[in-house]
CSV table of C-alpha atoms in Angstrom, one decimal:
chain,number,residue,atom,x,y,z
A,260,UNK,CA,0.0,0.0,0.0
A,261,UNK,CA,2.6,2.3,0.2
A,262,UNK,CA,4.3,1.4,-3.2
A,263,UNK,CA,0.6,2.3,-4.1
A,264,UNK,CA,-0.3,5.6,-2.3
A,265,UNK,CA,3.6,6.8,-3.8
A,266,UNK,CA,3.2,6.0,-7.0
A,267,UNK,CA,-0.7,7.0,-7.5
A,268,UNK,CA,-1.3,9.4,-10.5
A,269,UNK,CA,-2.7,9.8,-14.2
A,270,UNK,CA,-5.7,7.5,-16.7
A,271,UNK,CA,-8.2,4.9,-16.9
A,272,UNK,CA,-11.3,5.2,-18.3
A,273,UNK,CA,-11.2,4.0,-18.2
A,274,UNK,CA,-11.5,4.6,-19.4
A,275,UNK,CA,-13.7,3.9,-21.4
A,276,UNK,CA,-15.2,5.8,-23.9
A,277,UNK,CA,-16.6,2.8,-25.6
A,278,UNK,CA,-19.2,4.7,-28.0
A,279,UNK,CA,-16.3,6.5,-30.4
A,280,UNK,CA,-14.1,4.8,-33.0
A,281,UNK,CA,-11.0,7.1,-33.2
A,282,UNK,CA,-9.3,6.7,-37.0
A,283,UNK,CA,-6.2,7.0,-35.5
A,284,UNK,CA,-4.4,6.3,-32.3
A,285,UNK,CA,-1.6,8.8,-30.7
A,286,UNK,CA,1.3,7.8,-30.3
A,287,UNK,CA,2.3,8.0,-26.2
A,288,UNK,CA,5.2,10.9,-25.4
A,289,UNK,CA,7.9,8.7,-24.5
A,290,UNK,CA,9.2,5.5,-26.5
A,291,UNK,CA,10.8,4.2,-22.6
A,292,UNK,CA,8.9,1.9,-21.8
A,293,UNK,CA,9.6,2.4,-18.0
A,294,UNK,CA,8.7,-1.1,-16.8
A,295,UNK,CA,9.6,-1.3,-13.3
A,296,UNK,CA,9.3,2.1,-12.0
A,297,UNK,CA,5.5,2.2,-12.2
A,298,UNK,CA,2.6,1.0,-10.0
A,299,UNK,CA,0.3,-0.9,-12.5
A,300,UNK,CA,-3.4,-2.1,-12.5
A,301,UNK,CA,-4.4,-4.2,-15.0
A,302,UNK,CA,-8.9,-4.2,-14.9
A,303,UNK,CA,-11.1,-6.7,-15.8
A,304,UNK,CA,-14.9,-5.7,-16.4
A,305,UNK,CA,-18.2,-5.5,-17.9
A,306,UNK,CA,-20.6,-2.6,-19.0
A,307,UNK,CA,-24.2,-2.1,-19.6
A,308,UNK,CA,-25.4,0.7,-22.3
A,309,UNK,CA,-28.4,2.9,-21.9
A,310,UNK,CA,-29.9,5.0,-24.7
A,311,UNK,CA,-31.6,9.1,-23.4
A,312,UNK,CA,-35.1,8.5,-25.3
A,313,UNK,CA,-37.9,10.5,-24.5
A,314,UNK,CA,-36.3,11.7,-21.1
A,315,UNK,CA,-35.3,8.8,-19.5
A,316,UNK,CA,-32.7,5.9,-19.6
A,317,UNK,CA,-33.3,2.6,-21.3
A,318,UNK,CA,-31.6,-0.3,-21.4
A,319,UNK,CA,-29.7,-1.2,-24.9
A,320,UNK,CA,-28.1,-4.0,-24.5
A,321,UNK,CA,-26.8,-4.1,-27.9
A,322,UNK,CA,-24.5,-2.0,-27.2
A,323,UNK,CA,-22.8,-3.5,-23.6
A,324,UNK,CA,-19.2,-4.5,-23.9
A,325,UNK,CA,-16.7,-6.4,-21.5
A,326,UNK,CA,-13.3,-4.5,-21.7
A,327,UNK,CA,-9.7,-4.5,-20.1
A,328,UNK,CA,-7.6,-1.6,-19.5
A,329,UNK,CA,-3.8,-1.7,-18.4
A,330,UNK,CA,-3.1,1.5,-16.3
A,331,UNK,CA,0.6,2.6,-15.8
A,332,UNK,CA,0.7,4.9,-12.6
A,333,UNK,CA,3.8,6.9,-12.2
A,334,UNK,CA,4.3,10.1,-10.3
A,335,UNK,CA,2.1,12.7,-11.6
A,336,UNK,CA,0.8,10.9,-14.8
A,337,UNK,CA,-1.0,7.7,-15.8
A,338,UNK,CA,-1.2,6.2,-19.1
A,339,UNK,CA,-3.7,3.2,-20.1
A,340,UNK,CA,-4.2,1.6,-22.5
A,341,UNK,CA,-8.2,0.5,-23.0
A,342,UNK,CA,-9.6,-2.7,-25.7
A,343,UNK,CA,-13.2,-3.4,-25.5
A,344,UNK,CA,-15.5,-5.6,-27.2
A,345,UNK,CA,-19.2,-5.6,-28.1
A,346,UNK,CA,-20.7,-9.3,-27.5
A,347,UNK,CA,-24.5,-8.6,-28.8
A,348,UNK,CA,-25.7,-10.7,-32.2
A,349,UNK,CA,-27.4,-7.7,-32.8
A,350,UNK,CA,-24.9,-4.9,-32.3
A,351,UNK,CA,-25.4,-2.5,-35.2
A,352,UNK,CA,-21.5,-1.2,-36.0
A,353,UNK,CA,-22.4,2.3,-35.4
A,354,UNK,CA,-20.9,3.2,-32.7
A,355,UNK,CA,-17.4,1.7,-34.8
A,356,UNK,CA,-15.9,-1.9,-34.8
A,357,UNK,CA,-16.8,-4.5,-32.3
A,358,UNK,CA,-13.6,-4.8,-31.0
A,359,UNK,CA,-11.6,-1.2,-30.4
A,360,UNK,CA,-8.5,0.0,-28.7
A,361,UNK,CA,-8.2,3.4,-26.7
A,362,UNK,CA,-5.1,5.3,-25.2
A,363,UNK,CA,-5.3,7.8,-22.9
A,364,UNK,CA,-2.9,9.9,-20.8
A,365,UNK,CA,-3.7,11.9,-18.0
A,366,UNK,CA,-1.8,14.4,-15.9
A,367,UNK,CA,-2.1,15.6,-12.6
A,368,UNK,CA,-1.5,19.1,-10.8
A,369,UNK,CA,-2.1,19.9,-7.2
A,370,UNK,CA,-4.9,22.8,-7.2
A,371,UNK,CA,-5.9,23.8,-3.9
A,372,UNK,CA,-7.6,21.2,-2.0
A,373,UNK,CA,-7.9,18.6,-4.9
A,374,UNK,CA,-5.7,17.6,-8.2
A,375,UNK,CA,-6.4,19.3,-11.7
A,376,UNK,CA,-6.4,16.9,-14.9
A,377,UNK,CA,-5.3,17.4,-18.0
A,378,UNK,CA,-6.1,14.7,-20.3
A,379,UNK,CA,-4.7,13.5,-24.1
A,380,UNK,CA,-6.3,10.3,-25.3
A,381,UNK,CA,-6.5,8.8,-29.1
A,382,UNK,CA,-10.6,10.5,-28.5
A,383,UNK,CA,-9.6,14.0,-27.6
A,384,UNK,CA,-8.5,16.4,-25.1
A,385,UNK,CA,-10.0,17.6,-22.1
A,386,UNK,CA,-9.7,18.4,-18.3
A,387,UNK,CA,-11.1,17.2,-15.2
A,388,UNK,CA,-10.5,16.9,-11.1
A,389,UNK,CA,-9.5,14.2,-8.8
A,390,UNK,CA,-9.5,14.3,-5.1
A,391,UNK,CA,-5.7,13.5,-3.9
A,392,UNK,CA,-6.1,9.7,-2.8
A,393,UNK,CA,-7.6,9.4,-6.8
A,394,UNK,CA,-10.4,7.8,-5.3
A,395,UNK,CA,-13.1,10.0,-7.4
A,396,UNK,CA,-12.1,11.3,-10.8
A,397,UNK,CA,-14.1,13.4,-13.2
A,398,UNK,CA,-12.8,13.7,-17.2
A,399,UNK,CA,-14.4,15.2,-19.5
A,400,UNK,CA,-13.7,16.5,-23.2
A,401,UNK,CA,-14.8,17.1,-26.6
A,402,UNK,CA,-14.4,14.2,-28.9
A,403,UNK,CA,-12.0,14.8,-31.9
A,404,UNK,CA,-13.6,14.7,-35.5
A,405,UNK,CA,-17.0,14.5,-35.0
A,406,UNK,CA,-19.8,15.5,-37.4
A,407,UNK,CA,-22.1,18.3,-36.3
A,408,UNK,CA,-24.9,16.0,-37.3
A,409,UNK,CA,-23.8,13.3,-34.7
A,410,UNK,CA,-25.9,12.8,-31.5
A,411,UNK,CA,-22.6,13.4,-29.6
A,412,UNK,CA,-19.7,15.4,-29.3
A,413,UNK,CA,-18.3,15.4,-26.0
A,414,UNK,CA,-17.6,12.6,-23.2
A,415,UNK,CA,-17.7,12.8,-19.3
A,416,UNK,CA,-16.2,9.7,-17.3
A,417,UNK,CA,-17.1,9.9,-13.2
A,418,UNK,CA,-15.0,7.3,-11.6
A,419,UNK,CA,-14.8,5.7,-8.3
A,420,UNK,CA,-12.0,3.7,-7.5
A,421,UNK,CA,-12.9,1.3,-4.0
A,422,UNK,CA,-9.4,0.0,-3.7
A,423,UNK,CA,-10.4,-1.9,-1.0
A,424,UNK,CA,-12.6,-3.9,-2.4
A,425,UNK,CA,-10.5,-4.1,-5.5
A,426,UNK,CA,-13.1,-2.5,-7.6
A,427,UNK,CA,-13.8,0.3,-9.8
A,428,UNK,CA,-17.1,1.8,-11.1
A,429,UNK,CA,-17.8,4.3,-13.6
A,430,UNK,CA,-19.9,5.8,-16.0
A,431,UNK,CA,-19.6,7.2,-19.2
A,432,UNK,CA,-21.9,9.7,-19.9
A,433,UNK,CA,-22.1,10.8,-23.7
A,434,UNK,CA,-23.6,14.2,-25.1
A,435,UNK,CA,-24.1,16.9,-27.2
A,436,UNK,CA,-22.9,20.5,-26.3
A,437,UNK,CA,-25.2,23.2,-28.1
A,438,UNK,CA,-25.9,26.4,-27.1
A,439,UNK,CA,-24.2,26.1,-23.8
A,440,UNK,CA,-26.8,23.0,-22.9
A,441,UNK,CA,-26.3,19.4,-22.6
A,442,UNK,CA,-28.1,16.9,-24.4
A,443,UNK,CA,-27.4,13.1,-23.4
A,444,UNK,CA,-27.3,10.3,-26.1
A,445,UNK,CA,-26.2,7.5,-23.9
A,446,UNK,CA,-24.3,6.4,-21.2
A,447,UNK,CA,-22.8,3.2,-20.0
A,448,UNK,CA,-22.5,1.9,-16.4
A,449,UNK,CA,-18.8,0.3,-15.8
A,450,UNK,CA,-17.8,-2.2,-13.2
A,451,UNK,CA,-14.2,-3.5,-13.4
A,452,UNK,CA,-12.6,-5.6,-10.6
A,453,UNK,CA,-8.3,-5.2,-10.5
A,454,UNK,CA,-5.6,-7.2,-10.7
A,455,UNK,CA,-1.8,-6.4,-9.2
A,456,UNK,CA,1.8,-8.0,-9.6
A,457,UNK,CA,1.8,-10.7,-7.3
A,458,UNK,CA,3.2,-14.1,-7.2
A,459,UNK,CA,1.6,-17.7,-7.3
A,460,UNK,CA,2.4,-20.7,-5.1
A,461,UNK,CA,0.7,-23.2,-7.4
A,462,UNK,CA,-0.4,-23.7,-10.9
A,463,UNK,CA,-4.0,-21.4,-11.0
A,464,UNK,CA,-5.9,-24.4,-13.1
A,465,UNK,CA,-5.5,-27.8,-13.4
A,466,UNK,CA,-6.9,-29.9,-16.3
């Protein structure tokens, strides 16, 4: 835990922006892979979709996907790395490619009482807030590329990380800025458990 509470800083979403298909991915700042000085999480998780029609949520189970994200914590910075697939028969393509990849990179400043984001990600830039134990996060930005016909523009991801319980859960709220006002599209409703470097005493499964 103290390895952890040291090393604690910028990324997930975890991220998570599963309703975008980015036509290109960035490329991360530095080509040093930094293996060992980092604190990493790797999640595993699930998310259910819900569709804003005639003001209220519904379910849209089309569009769930299970996903994993690796999420390199270093100083004041995290960078993950984010693949999620769709698993519906019915899924219609729209929102891009079953399967997609994401990479986001997120850095932290202390301001005040709480830590000021900055976020780059293969979706867009934005900003956000964290409290200093990065136990609740808000991102949110404008999605690169996007028609002005499209139902969205911009993404907002409110995370909760429950170390405790080895658990995160997060939504990913989708809308359209106009005029100042918000208009949701859809959002989706994450749950990812964690996994950390550890060691085995036996084989894990046995045939």
């Amino acid at each position: 835990m103290k390895k952890l509470k040291f090393h604690l800083a910028v990324v997930s979403l975890v991220f998570f922006c599963a309703c975008s298909s980015p036509e290109k991915a960035i490329v991360p700042l530095s080509t040093d892979p930094q293996f060992e000085d980092t604190y990493t999480i790797i999640w595993n998780g699930i998310s259910n979709a819900y569709r804003y029609t005639d003001g209220n949520w519904k379910r849209d189970e089309t569009y769930d996907y299970v996903f994993n994200v690796t999420q390199k914590r270093y100083q004041q910075q995290w960078k993950s790395i984010k693949s999620l697939h769709r698993l519906h028969p019915e899924y219609d393509g729209k929102a891009g490619a079953r399967s997609q990849t994401m990479y986001f990179e997120i850095n932290y400043a202390l301001a005040g009482s709480k830590l000021a984001v900055n976020l780059f990600s293969s979706l867009g830039k934005g900003k956000g807030f964290s409290d200093r134990e990065f136990r609740k996060q808000t991102l949110d930005f404008e999605v690169e590329g996007m028609s002005s016909f499209a139902p969205y523009d911009h993404i907002r991801i409110d995370q909760t990380y429950k170390y405790e319980e080895g658990l995160l859960e997060e939504t990913v709220f989708l809308y359209k800025l106009k005029d100042g006002k918000e208009i949701p599209f859809m959002k989706n409703e994450e749950k990812a458990y964690f996994y950390v470097k550890g060691k085995l005493e036996h084989a894990p499964t046995i045939l």
